[in-house]
CSV table of C-alpha atoms in Angstrom, one decimal:
chain,number,residue,atom,x,y,z
A,1,MET,CA,0.0,0.0,0.0
A,2,THR,CA,1.1,3.5,-0.7
A,3,SER,CA,-0.1,6.8,0.7
A,4,GLU,CA,1.0,8.6,-2.4
A,5,PRO,CA,-1.5,11.3,-3.6
A,6,ARG,CA,-3.1,10.5,-6.9
A,7,GLU,CA,-5.6,12.3,-9.0
A,8,THR,CA,-8.9,10.8,-10.1
A,9,THR,CA,-9.3,13.1,-13.1
A,10,VAL,CA,-6.9,13.8,-15.9
A,11,ARG,CA,-4.1,16.1,-14.9
A,12,ARG,CA,-4.2,19.4,-16.7
A,13,ARG,CA,-0.9,20.8,-15.5
A,14,GLY,CA,1.5,18.2,-16.7
A,15,GLY,CA,4.8,17.6,-15.0
A,16,ALA,CA,6.2,15.1,-12.5
A,17,VAL,CA,4.3,12.4,-10.6
A,18,PRO,CA,3.1,13.6,-7.2
A,19,PRO,CA,5.7,13.2,-4.5
A,20,ARG,CA,5.5,10.0,-2.4
A,21,HIS,CA,5.0,9.8,1.4
A,22,GLY,CA,5.4,6.1,2.1
A,23,ARG,CA,9.2,6.0,2.8
A,24,GLN,CA,10.5,5.7,6.3
A,25,LYS,CA,11.8,8.8,8.0
A,26,ARG,CA,10.1,11.2,5.6
A,27,GLY,CA,10.1,14.5,7.5
A,28,ALA,CA,6.7,15.9,8.1
A,29,GLY,CA,7.2,19.6,8.1
A,30,VAL,CA,5.9,21.7,10.9
A,31,VAL,CA,4.8,25.3,11.1
A,32,PHE,CA,7.0,27.8,12.9
A,33,PRO,CA,5.6,27.9,16.5
A,34,ALA,CA,6.8,31.4,17.4
A,35,VAL,CA,5.3,33.6,14.7
A,36,ALA,CA,3.2,35.7,17.0
A,37,GLY,CA,5.9,36.2,19.6
A,38,VAL,CA,8.8,37.0,17.3
A,39,LEU,CA,6.8,39.4,15.2
A,40,THR,CA,5.2,41.2,18.2
A,41,MET,CA,8.7,41.7,19.7
A,42,ALA,CA,9.4,44.6,17.3
A,43,LEU,CA,6.3,46.3,18.6
A,44,LEU,CA,6.8,45.5,22.3
A,45,LEU,CA,10.4,46.7,22.4
A,46,SER,CA,11.3,50.4,21.8
A,47,GLY,CA,14.1,52.5,20.6
A,48,GLY,CA,17.0,51.6,18.5
A,49,TYR,CA,17.0,47.9,19.3
A,50,ALA,CA,13.4,47.5,18.0
A,51,ALA,CA,14.5,49.0,14.7
A,52,TYR,CA,17.6,46.8,14.6
A,53,ALA,CA,15.6,43.7,15.4
A,54,TYR,CA,12.9,44.4,12.8
A,55,ASN,CA,15.5,45.1,10.1
A,56,ARG,CA,17.4,41.9,10.9
A,57,LEU,CA,14.2,39.9,10.7
A,58,SER,CA,12.7,41.4,7.6
A,59,GLY,CA,16.0,41.5,5.7
A,60,GLY,CA,16.1,37.7,5.5
A,61,VAL,CA,12.4,37.1,4.8
A,62,THR,CA,11.3,36.2,1.3
A,63,ARG,CA,8.2,38.1,0.1
A,64,ILE,CA,5.9,36.3,-2.4
A,65,ASP,CA,2.7,37.4,-4.1
A,66,ALA,CA,0.6,34.6,-2.6
A,67,ILE,CA,-2.7,36.4,-2.1
A,68,ALA,CA,-4.6,36.8,-5.4
A,69,GLY,CA,-6.9,39.9,-5.4
A,70,ASN,CA,-9.5,41.0,-2.9
A,71,THR,CA,-12.6,38.9,-2.0
A,72,PRO,CA,-15.9,40.8,-2.4
A,73,ALA,CA,-17.2,41.8,1.0
A,74,LYS,CA,-20.4,39.8,0.5
A,75,ASP,CA,-18.4,36.6,0.1
A,76,ASP,CA,-16.1,37.2,3.1
A,77,VAL,CA,-17.9,35.3,5.9
A,78,ASP,CA,-15.9,36.6,8.8
A,79,GLY,CA,-15.7,40.3,7.8
A,80,THR,CA,-12.8,42.2,9.3
A,81,ALA,CA,-11.4,39.2,11.1
A,82,GLN,CA,-8.1,37.9,9.7
A,83,ASN,CA,-7.2,34.4,8.5
A,84,ILE,CA,-3.4,33.6,8.2
A,85,LEU,CA,-2.5,30.3,6.5
A,86,LEU,CA,0.5,28.9,8.4
A,87,VAL,CA,2.4,26.3,6.3
A,88,GLY,CA,5.2,24.0,7.4
A,89,ASP,CA,6.9,22.2,4.5
A,90,ASP,CA,9.3,19.2,4.5
A,91,HIS,CA,12.1,20.8,2.5
A,92,ARG,CA,15.6,19.7,3.6
A,93,PRO,CA,18.7,21.9,3.5
A,94,ASP,CA,20.5,22.0,0.2
A,95,ASN,CA,23.7,19.9,0.3
A,96,ALA,CA,23.0,18.8,3.8
A,97,THR,CA,25.4,16.2,5.3
A,98,PRO,CA,24.2,12.8,6.6
A,99,GLU,CA,25.0,14.1,10.1
A,100,GLN,CA,22.7,17.1,9.6
A,101,MET,CA,20.0,14.8,8.3
A,102,ALA,CA,20.4,12.5,11.3
A,103,GLU,CA,20.0,15.6,13.6
A,104,LEU,CA,16.6,16.2,12.0
A,105,SER,CA,15.7,12.5,12.3
A,106,THR,CA,15.1,12.4,8.5
A,107,GLU,CA,16.8,11.7,5.2
A,108,SER,CA,17.3,13.4,1.8
A,109,ASP,CA,14.0,13.9,0.0
A,110,GLY,CA,15.3,14.3,-3.6
A,111,GLY,CA,14.2,17.9,-3.8
A,112,ALA,CA,10.4,17.4,-3.5
A,113,THR,CA,8.4,19.9,-1.4
A,114,ASN,CA,5.1,19.1,0.2
A,115,THR,CA,3.2,21.2,2.7
A,116,ASP,CA,2.8,18.7,5.5
A,117,THR,CA,1.4,21.2,8.1
A,118,MET,CA,-1.5,23.5,7.2
A,119,ILE,CA,-3.1,25.6,9.9
A,120,VAL,CA,-5.5,28.5,9.4
A,121,LEU,CA,-4.9,30.9,12.3
A,122,HIS,CA,-8.2,32.8,12.6
A,123,ILE,CA,-7.8,36.1,14.6
A,124,ASN,CA,-10.9,38.0,15.7
A,125,ALA,CA,-11.4,41.6,14.7
A,126,ASP,CA,-9.8,43.1,17.8
A,127,GLY,CA,-6.9,40.6,17.9
A,128,THR,CA,-7.6,39.2,21.4
A,129,GLN,CA,-8.8,35.7,20.4
A,130,ALA,CA,-7.5,33.2,17.9
A,131,THR,CA,-8.3,29.7,16.7
A,132,MET,CA,-5.9,27.3,15.0
A,133,MET,CA,-7.8,25.3,12.5
A,134,SER,CA,-5.8,22.2,11.3
A,135,PHE,CA,-6.2,20.8,7.9
A,136,PRO,CA,-4.7,17.2,7.9
A,137,ARG,CA,-2.2,16.7,5.1
A,138,ASP,CA,-3.9,13.5,3.9
A,139,SER,CA,-7.3,15.2,3.4
A,140,TRP,CA,-8.7,14.0,0.1
A,141,VAL,CA,-9.9,17.1,-1.6
A,142,ASP,CA,-10.6,18.8,-4.9
A,143,ILE,CA,-7.5,20.6,-6.2
A,144,PRO,CA,-8.5,23.3,-8.8
A,145,GLY,CA,-7.2,22.3,-12.2
A,146,VAL,CA,-5.9,18.9,-11.0
A,147,GLY,CA,-8.8,16.8,-9.6
A,148,LYS,CA,-8.9,14.8,-6.4
A,149,GLY,CA,-5.7,14.5,-4.4
A,150,LYS,CA,-4.2,14.8,-1.0
A,151,LEU,CA,-4.2,18.4,0.4
A,152,ASN,CA,-0.5,18.4,0.9
A,153,SER,CA,0.1,17.9,-2.8
A,154,ALA,CA,-1.7,21.1,-3.8
A,155,PHE,CA,1.5,23.2,-3.3
A,156,HIS,CA,3.5,20.8,-5.5
A,157,TYR,CA,1.1,21.0,-8.4
A,158,GLY,CA,1.1,24.8,-8.2
A,159,THR,CA,4.9,24.9,-8.6
A,160,LEU,CA,4.8,23.0,-11.9
A,161,ASN,CA,5.2,24.6,-15.4
A,162,GLY,CA,7.1,27.5,-14.0
A,163,GLY,CA,4.7,28.3,-11.1
A,164,GLY,CA,7.4,28.2,-8.5
A,165,ASP,CA,6.8,28.9,-4.9
A,166,THR,CA,4.3,31.6,-5.7
A,167,GLY,CA,2.2,29.3,-7.9
A,168,GLY,CA,2.4,26.6,-5.2
A,169,ALA,CA,1.2,29.1,-2.5
A,170,LYS,CA,-1.7,30.4,-4.7
A,171,LEU,CA,-3.0,26.9,-5.5
A,172,LEU,CA,-2.8,25.8,-1.9
A,173,ILE,CA,-4.6,28.9,-0.8
A,174,GLN,CA,-7.3,28.5,-3.5
A,175,THR,CA,-7.8,24.8,-2.5
A,176,ILE,CA,-8.3,25.7,1.2
A,177,GLN,CA,-10.5,28.7,0.4
A,178,ASP,CA,-12.8,26.5,-1.8
A,179,LEU,CA,-12.8,23.8,0.9
A,180,SER,CA,-13.5,26.0,3.9
A,181,GLY,CA,-15.4,29.0,2.6
A,182,LEU,CA,-12.9,31.2,4.4
A,183,THR,CA,-10.9,34.0,2.8
A,184,ILE,CA,-7.2,33.7,3.4
A,185,ASP,CA,-5.8,37.2,4.2
A,186,HIS,CA,-2.1,36.3,4.7
A,187,TYR,CA,0.3,33.5,4.1
A,188,VAL,CA,3.4,32.4,6.2
A,189,ARG,CA,5.5,29.3,5.2
A,190,VAL,CA,8.3,27.9,7.2
A,191,SER,CA,10.7,25.1,6.4
A,192,LEU,CA,11.6,22.0,8.4
A,193,LEU,CA,15.0,23.4,9.2
A,194,GLY,CA,13.6,26.7,10.2
A,195,PHE,CA,11.4,25.0,12.8
A,196,TYR,CA,14.4,23.1,14.2
A,197,GLN,CA,16.6,26.2,14.4
A,198,VAL,CA,14.0,28.3,16.2
A,199,VAL,CA,13.2,25.7,18.7
A,200,LYS,CA,16.9,25.2,19.3
A,201,GLU,CA,17.3,28.9,20.1
A,202,LEU,CA,14.3,29.0,22.3
A,203,GLY,CA,15.6,26.2,24.5
A,204,PRO,CA,13.8,23.2,26.1
A,205,VAL,CA,10.0,23.0,26.0
A,206,GLN,CA,7.9,21.0,28.4
A,207,VAL,CA,5.1,18.7,27.2
A,208,CYS,CA,2.8,16.3,29.0
A,209,LEU,CA,1.6,13.0,27.6
A,210,ASN,CA,-1.2,10.8,29.1
A,211,GLN,CA,0.6,7.7,27.8
A,212,ALA,CA,4.1,6.8,26.6
A,213,ALA,CA,5.0,7.4,22.9
A,214,LYS,CA,7.6,5.6,20.8
A,215,ASP,CA,8.0,5.6,17.0
A,216,LYS,CA,11.3,4.8,15.2
A,217,ASP,CA,10.3,6.6,12.0
A,218,SER,CA,9.8,10.0,13.6
A,219,GLY,CA,12.4,9.3,16.3
A,220,VAL,CA,10.0,10.0,19.2
A,221,ASP,CA,10.6,8.1,22.5
A,222,LEU,CA,8.8,9.7,25.5
A,223,PRO,CA,7.4,8.4,28.7
A,224,ALA,CA,3.9,9.2,30.1
A,225,GLY,CA,3.8,12.4,32.1
A,226,LEU,CA,6.0,15.4,31.8
A,227,SER,CA,9.0,15.6,29.5
A,228,THR,CA,11.4,18.4,28.6
A,229,LEU,CA,12.2,18.4,24.9
A,230,ASP,CA,15.3,19.7,23.1
A,231,ALA,CA,15.0,20.8,19.5
A,232,LYS,CA,15.5,17.3,18.0
A,233,GLN,CA,13.0,15.7,20.4
A,234,ALA,CA,10.5,18.5,19.6
A,235,LEU,CA,10.8,17.8,15.9
A,236,SER,CA,10.2,14.1,16.5
A,237,PHE,CA,7.2,14.9,18.7
A,238,VAL,CA,5.3,17.0,16.2
A,239,ARG,CA,6.2,14.6,13.3
A,240,GLN,CA,4.9,11.4,14.9
A,241,ARG,CA,2.0,9.7,13.1
A,242,LYS,CA,2.7,6.0,13.5
A,243,GLY,CA,1.7,4.5,16.8
A,244,LEU,CA,-1.1,7.1,17.3
A,245,PRO,CA,-4.7,5.7,17.3
A,246,ASN,CA,-5.9,8.2,14.7
A,247,GLY,CA,-2.7,8.7,12.6
A,248,ASP,CA,-2.7,12.0,10.8
A,249,LEU,CA,-5.6,13.4,12.9
A,250,ASP,CA,-3.7,12.8,16.2
A,251,ARG,CA,-0.6,14.3,14.6
A,252,SER,CA,-2.6,17.5,14.1
A,253,VAL,CA,-3.3,17.5,17.9
A,254,ARG,CA,0.5,17.1,18.6
A,255,GLN,CA,1.2,20.2,16.4
A,256,GLN,CA,-1.6,22.3,18.0
A,257,TYR,CA,-0.5,21.4,21.4
A,258,PHE,CA,3.2,22.1,20.8
A,259,LEU,CA,2.4,25.4,19.0
A,260,SER,CA,0.4,26.5,22.1
A,261,GLN,CA,3.2,25.6,24.5
A,262,GLU,CA,5.8,27.3,22.4
A,263,ALA,CA,3.6,30.5,22.2
A,264,ARG,CA,3.5,30.5,26.0
A,265,LYS,CA,7.3,30.4,26.1
A,266,VAL,CA,7.9,33.0,23.4
A,267,LEU,CA,5.5,35.5,24.8
A,268,SER,CA,7.0,35.3,28.3
A,269,ALA,CA,8.9,38.3,29.6
A,270,GLY,CA,12.1,36.2,29.9
A,271,THR,CA,12.2,35.7,26.2
A,272,LEU,CA,10.8,38.9,24.8
A,273,LEU,CA,12.9,41.1,27.0
A,274,ASN,CA,16.2,39.3,26.5
A,275,PRO,CA,17.9,41.1,23.6
A,276,VAL,CA,20.5,38.3,23.1
A,277,LYS,CA,18.0,35.5,23.0
A,278,MET,CA,15.7,37.5,20.7
A,279,GLY,CA,18.6,38.4,18.4
A,280,ASN,CA,19.6,34.7,18.1
A,281,ILE,CA,16.0,33.7,17.3
A,282,LEU,CA,15.7,36.5,14.7
A,283,GLY,CA,18.9,35.2,13.1
A,284,ALA,CA,17.4,31.7,12.9
A,285,VAL,CA,14.0,32.9,11.5
A,286,GLY,CA,14.6,35.2,8.6
A,287,GLY,CA,15.9,32.9,6.0
A,288,SER,CA,13.3,30.2,6.8
A,289,ILE,CA,10.1,32.3,6.2
A,290,GLN,CA,8.1,33.1,3.1
A,291,THR,CA,5.2,35.5,3.5
A,292,ASP,CA,3.0,37.8,1.4
A,293,THR,CA,3.1,40.8,3.8
A,294,ASP,CA,5.4,43.0,5.7
A,295,LEU,CA,6.0,41.8,9.2
A,296,ILE,CA,4.9,45.0,11.0
A,297,SER,CA,1.5,44.7,9.5
A,298,LEU,CA,1.2,41.1,10.6
A,299,ALA,CA,2.6,41.8,14.0
A,300,SER,CA,0.0,44.6,14.6
A,301,GLN,CA,-2.7,42.0,14.3
A,302,LEU,CA,-1.1,39.7,16.8
A,303,ARG,CA,0.2,42.0,19.5
A,304,ASN,CA,-2.9,41.6,21.8
A,305,LEU,CA,-2.9,37.8,21.6
A,306,ARG,CA,-2.2,35.7,24.6
A,307,PRO,CA,-1.5,31.9,24.7
A,308,ALA,CA,-4.6,31.2,26.9
A,309,ASN,CA,-6.8,32.8,24.3
A,310,ILE,CA,-5.6,30.5,21.5
A,311,GLN,CA,-8.0,27.6,20.8
A,312,SER,CA,-7.3,24.6,18.6
A,313,ALA,CA,-9.5,22.5,16.4
A,314,THR,CA,-9.3,20.1,13.4
A,315,ILE,CA,-11.7,20.2,10.5
A,316,PRO,CA,-14.6,17.7,10.7
A,317,THR,CA,-13.8,14.3,9.1
A,318,LEU,CA,-15.8,11.1,8.3
A,319,GLY,CA,-13.0,8.6,8.7
A,320,THR,CA,-9.6,7.4,7.4
A,321,PRO,CA,-10.4,4.9,4.7
A,322,THR,CA,-8.2,3.3,2.0
A,323,ILE,CA,-9.4,4.1,-1.5
A,324,TYR,CA,-8.3,2.8,-4.9
A,325,PRO,CA,-8.2,5.6,-7.5
A,326,ASN,CA,-6.8,4.2,-10.8
A,327,GLY,CA,-6.2,0.9,-9.0
A,328,TYR,CA,-3.7,2.2,-6.5
A,329,ALA,CA,-4.4,1.8,-2.7
A,330,VAL,CA,-4.3,5.3,-1.1
A,331,SER,CA,-4.8,5.9,2.7
A,332,ILE,CA,-6.7,9.2,3.1
A,333,VAL,CA,-8.6,11.4,5.6
A,334,GLU,CA,-12.2,11.7,4.3
A,335,VAL,CA,-13.3,15.3,5.0
A,336,ASP,CA,-16.9,16.2,5.8
A,337,THR,CA,-16.9,18.7,3.0
A,338,VAL,CA,-20.6,19.4,3.2
A,339,GLY,CA,-20.5,20.1,7.0
A,340,LEU,CA,-17.2,22.0,6.9
A,341,PRO,CA,-18.9,25.5,6.5
A,342,ALA,CA,-20.9,24.8,9.6
A,343,PHE,CA,-17.7,23.9,11.4
A,344,VAL,CA,-16.1,27.2,10.3
A,345,GLN,CA,-19.1,29.2,11.3
A,346,GLY,CA,-19.1,27.6,14.7
A,347,LEU,CA,-15.6,29.1,15.2
A,348,VAL,CA,-15.9,32.5,13.5
A,349,GLY,CA,-19.6,33.3,14.2
A,350,GLU,CA,-22.6,34.1,12.1
A,351,PRO,CA,-22.3,36.8,9.4
A,352,GLU,CA,-23.7,40.1,10.6
A,353,ALA,CA,-26.3,40.2,7.8
A,354,TYR,CA,-27.8,36.9,9.0
A,355,THR,CA,-27.8,38.0,12.7
A,356,LYS,CA,-29.7,41.2,11.9
A,357,ALA,CA,-32.2,39.6,9.4
A,358,ALA,CA,-35.8,38.9,10.4
A,359,ALA,CA,-37.2,35.6,9.4
A,360,ALA,CA,-39.3,35.6,6.2
A,361,GLN,CA,-42.8,34.2,6.0
A,362,PRO,CA,-42.9,30.5,5.0
A,363,ALA,CA,-45.2,31.3,2.0
A,364,SER,CA,-42.5,33.6,0.5
A,365,THR,CA,-39.7,31.1,1.1
A,366,THR,CA,-38.6,28.4,-1.4
A,367,VAL,CA,-36.4,25.6,-0.1
A,368,THR,CA,-34.9,22.4,-1.6
A,369,VAL,CA,-34.2,19.5,0.7
A,370,LEU,CA,-31.1,17.3,0.2
A,371,ASN,CA,-30.4,14.0,1.9
A,372,GLY,CA,-26.9,13.7,3.4
A,373,SER,CA,-28.0,11.5,6.3
A,374,GLY,CA,-27.9,8.1,4.6
A,375,THR,CA,-31.5,7.4,5.7
A,376,THR,CA,-33.7,6.5,2.8
A,377,GLY,CA,-36.7,8.9,2.3
A,378,ALA,CA,-35.4,11.5,4.8
A,379,ALA,CA,-35.5,14.4,2.2
A,380,THR,CA,-39.0,13.5,1.0
A,381,ASN,CA,-40.4,13.3,4.5
A,382,ALA,CA,-38.8,16.6,5.5
A,383,GLY,CA,-40.1,18.2,2.4
A,384,GLY,CA,-43.6,17.1,3.2
A,385,VAL,CA,-43.5,18.6,6.7
A,386,LEU,CA,-42.1,21.9,5.2
A,387,SER,CA,-45.0,22.0,2.7
A,388,ALA,CA,-47.4,21.5,5.6
A,389,ARG,CA,-45.9,24.4,7.3
A,390,GLY,CA,-46.5,26.6,4.3
A,391,PHE,CA,-43.1,26.6,2.6
A,392,GLN,CA,-42.6,26.4,-1.1
A,393,VAL,CA,-40.7,23.1,-1.5
A,394,GLY,CA,-38.7,22.0,-4.6
A,395,ALA,CA,-38.0,18.4,-5.6
A,396,PRO,CA,-35.9,16.5,-3.0
A,397,GLY,CA,-32.3,15.5,-3.9
A,398,SER,CA,-29.2,13.8,-2.4
A,399,SER,CA,-26.0,15.1,-1.0
A,400,ASP,CA,-22.7,13.7,0.1
A,401,THR,CA,-22.8,12.4,3.6
A,402,THR,CA,-22.4,15.0,6.3
A,403,LYS,CA,-22.6,14.9,10.1
A,404,THR,CA,-24.3,18.2,10.5
A,405,THR,CA,-27.7,19.3,9.4
A,406,LEU,CA,-27.4,22.7,7.8
A,407,VAL,CA,-29.3,25.4,5.9
A,408,ARG,CA,-27.3,26.8,3.0
A,409,TYR,CA,-28.1,30.1,1.4
A,410,PRO,CA,-26.6,32.7,-0.9
A,411,ALA,CA,-25.9,36.3,0.3
A,412,GLY,CA,-29.1,38.3,0.2
A,413,MET,CA,-31.4,35.4,1.3
A,414,GLU,CA,-30.7,35.6,5.0
A,415,ALA,CA,-34.4,36.1,5.9
A,416,GLN,CA,-35.5,33.0,4.0
A,417,ALA,CA,-32.7,30.9,5.5
A,418,LYS,CA,-33.7,32.1,9.0
A,419,ALA,CA,-37.3,31.0,8.3
A,420,VAL,CA,-36.1,27.5,7.5
A,421,ALA,CA,-33.6,27.2,10.3
A,422,ALA,CA,-36.4,28.2,12.8
A,423,VAL,CA,-38.3,25.0,12.1
A,424,VAL,CA,-35.3,22.7,12.1
A,425,PRO,CA,-34.0,22.8,15.7
A,426,GLY,CA,-30.2,22.4,15.8
A,427,ALA,CA,-29.6,23.1,12.1
A,428,VAL,CA,-26.8,25.6,11.3
A,429,ALA,CA,-27.4,28.2,8.7
A,430,VAL,CA,-24.4,28.9,6.6
A,431,ARG,CA,-23.8,31.3,3.7
A,432,SER,CA,-22.5,29.7,0.5
A,433,THR,CA,-21.2,31.0,-2.8
A,434,THR,CA,-22.1,27.7,-4.5
A,435,VAL,CA,-25.9,27.9,-4.2
A,436,THR,CA,-28.5,30.1,-5.8
A,437,GLY,CA,-31.3,29.4,-3.4
A,438,VAL,CA,-32.0,28.1,0.1
A,439,GLN,CA,-31.2,24.4,0.7
A,440,LEU,CA,-31.8,22.2,3.8
A,441,VAL,CA,-29.2,19.5,3.9
A,442,LEU,CA,-30.0,16.7,6.3
A,443,GLY,CA,-27.1,15.2,8.2
A,444,THR,CA,-26.4,12.1,10.3
A,445,ASP,CA,-27.1,14.0,13.5
A,446,GLY,CA,-30.8,13.3,13.0
A,447,LYS,CA,-32.0,16.9,13.0
A,448,THR,CA,-35.0,17.4,10.8
A,449,VAL,CA,-38.1,19.6,10.3
A,450,GLN,CA,-40.3,20.0,13.4
A,451,PRO,CA,-43.9,19.0,12.6
A,452,VAL,CA,-46.7,21.5,13.1
A,453,ALA,CA,-47.7,21.2,16.8
A,454,ALA,CA,-51.2,20.3,17.6
A,455,ALA,CA,-53.3,22.9,19.4
A,456,PRO,CA,-52.9,22.4,23.2
A,457,ALA,CA,-55.9,21.4,25.2
A,458,PRO,CA,-57.2,24.2,27.5
A,459,ALA,CA,-56.0,24.1,31.1
A,460,ALA,CA,-58.3,22.3,33.5
A,461,SER,CA,-58.3,25.1,36.0
A,462,ALA,CA,-56.5,28.3,35.6
A,463,ALA,CA,-56.8,31.4,37.7
A,464,PRO,CA,-58.6,34.2,35.7
A,465,ASP,CA,-55.7,36.5,36.2
A,466,ALA,CA,-52.9,34.0,35.7
A,467,GLU,CA,-50.1,35.0,33.4
A,468,PRO,CA,-49.7,32.8,30.4
A,469,ALA,CA,-46.6,30.6,30.3
A,470,PRO,CA,-44.0,32.0,27.8
A,471,ALA,CA,-44.0,30.2,24.5
A,472,GLN,CA,-41.1,28.0,23.7
A,473,SER,CA,-39.2,29.0,20.6
A,474,GLU,CA,-39.2,26.3,17.9
A,475,SER,CA,-35.5,26.8,17.6
A,476,SER,CA,-34.7,26.8,21.3
A,477,GLU,CA,-32.6,23.6,21.1
A,478,PRO,CA,-29.0,24.8,20.9
A,479,ALA,CA,-27.0,24.1,17.8
A,480,PRO,CA,-24.4,21.4,18.3
A,481,SER,CA,-20.8,22.3,18.4
A,482,SER,CA,-19.3,21.6,15.0
A,483,THR,CA,-15.9,20.6,16.5
A,484,ASP,CA,-14.2,19.7,19.7
A,485,VAL,CA,-12.3,22.9,20.4
A,486,LYS,CA,-9.4,22.7,22.8
A,487,SER,CA,-7.3,25.2,24.7
A,488,TYR,CA,-3.8,23.7,24.7
A,489,GLY,CA,-2.1,27.0,25.8
A,490,LYS,CA,-3.2,26.7,29.4
A,491,ASP,CA,-0.9,25.4,32.2
A,492,GLY,CA,-1.1,21.7,33.1
A,493,VAL,CA,-2.8,20.4,29.9
A,494,CYS,CA,-1.8,16.8,28.8
A,495,ILE,CA,-2.6,15.0,25.6
A,496,ASN,CA,-2.6,11.4,24.4
């Protein structure tokens, strides 16, 4: 079996076969854990040293034109909030010696580059709260112009035919935007070696495991309980996938946890206010970063962020099956692509236009019901109840399986979407650029249209002046959380 990404449609770009991932000791790149702390340093310090530090950092950073144009305001689901795509790749140093490769617990990769860590850092409008959304590298997704493939191969395809790093960044960003519905505002990419160098300069980091971990491929060998990791051990820790119950998904947890612990260390006064330590970190960082923006602009959005206010989550998935495109066995992460917009909205909040809208009347609302629950007849039954409630209902249809029942609507139809959501307790209303009307998509969570309630019998004995009981809202049942959000930046947190 191989985990090599393969397309299920004819490749349009031409070029080399996608890079493999089945070899032992392939380095799984990790994102630079200290982006917020290092960048905010230039704002927190003052005087000549701040200018020196900023110039030293920015002088080595590579600027690339990764962000292609502005997204129309009506399609930007989180408004003025910012989304930064943090990318860790598995690129090895050019002409590295066997000793250097051993230090990284890896081997030469033949020059291929895959983006093996992809995290969208969502920062709210005032910069005080953030969520790290992990996109597992083995996610089986649609790559524009390519077809189906693993998410970590999108960058590679973008580099072909002269695209280079800029083309790779743009195709990866487009793939994640299409998948999530989020607008990516900035891009930061860090190499495998860059991660190692920064952690080495920061010094030992403490982690806590609920059970012992050992994996010869990544090099991890840690007991249960507290461990203090040097740079090599840290690299092994975030690269581990084998020996974990959920493979790629559990590795995302490793990365989220380590990033949060590193952020605590970087943002401590002992690091930020130590000119020698910060100078060494800056020297290690510059040549390892690619970004679309100047660092002061990025730092200004992160300066109010504190580790305890950074949450972590992984996009919703439906399992880790083995599939056989073109006859080849491929181990993948199956993404809940239908329910993903509801996951995103659970983290970033409802669009303002939906929050302010008043529900339309059922008679003026047309809705189509799609069955993503796997239960035969569910869409037809729900459509019948909607008709009985006065809605205009189109022919039922089917959808890919999804965990979450949702109401999809285009911008401008918030009132109609709110009317449908009001009669489907627990459904999540999400704005979509791929629909032209309101759709109710039924998920495996069992949520469906609430039937018209029968008129209640009069009370047997009620005092003439008694106050009537307040009516229960048809949508009073709280919407389920679309993901298990964790706060790994707090003290004393352990993981599996």
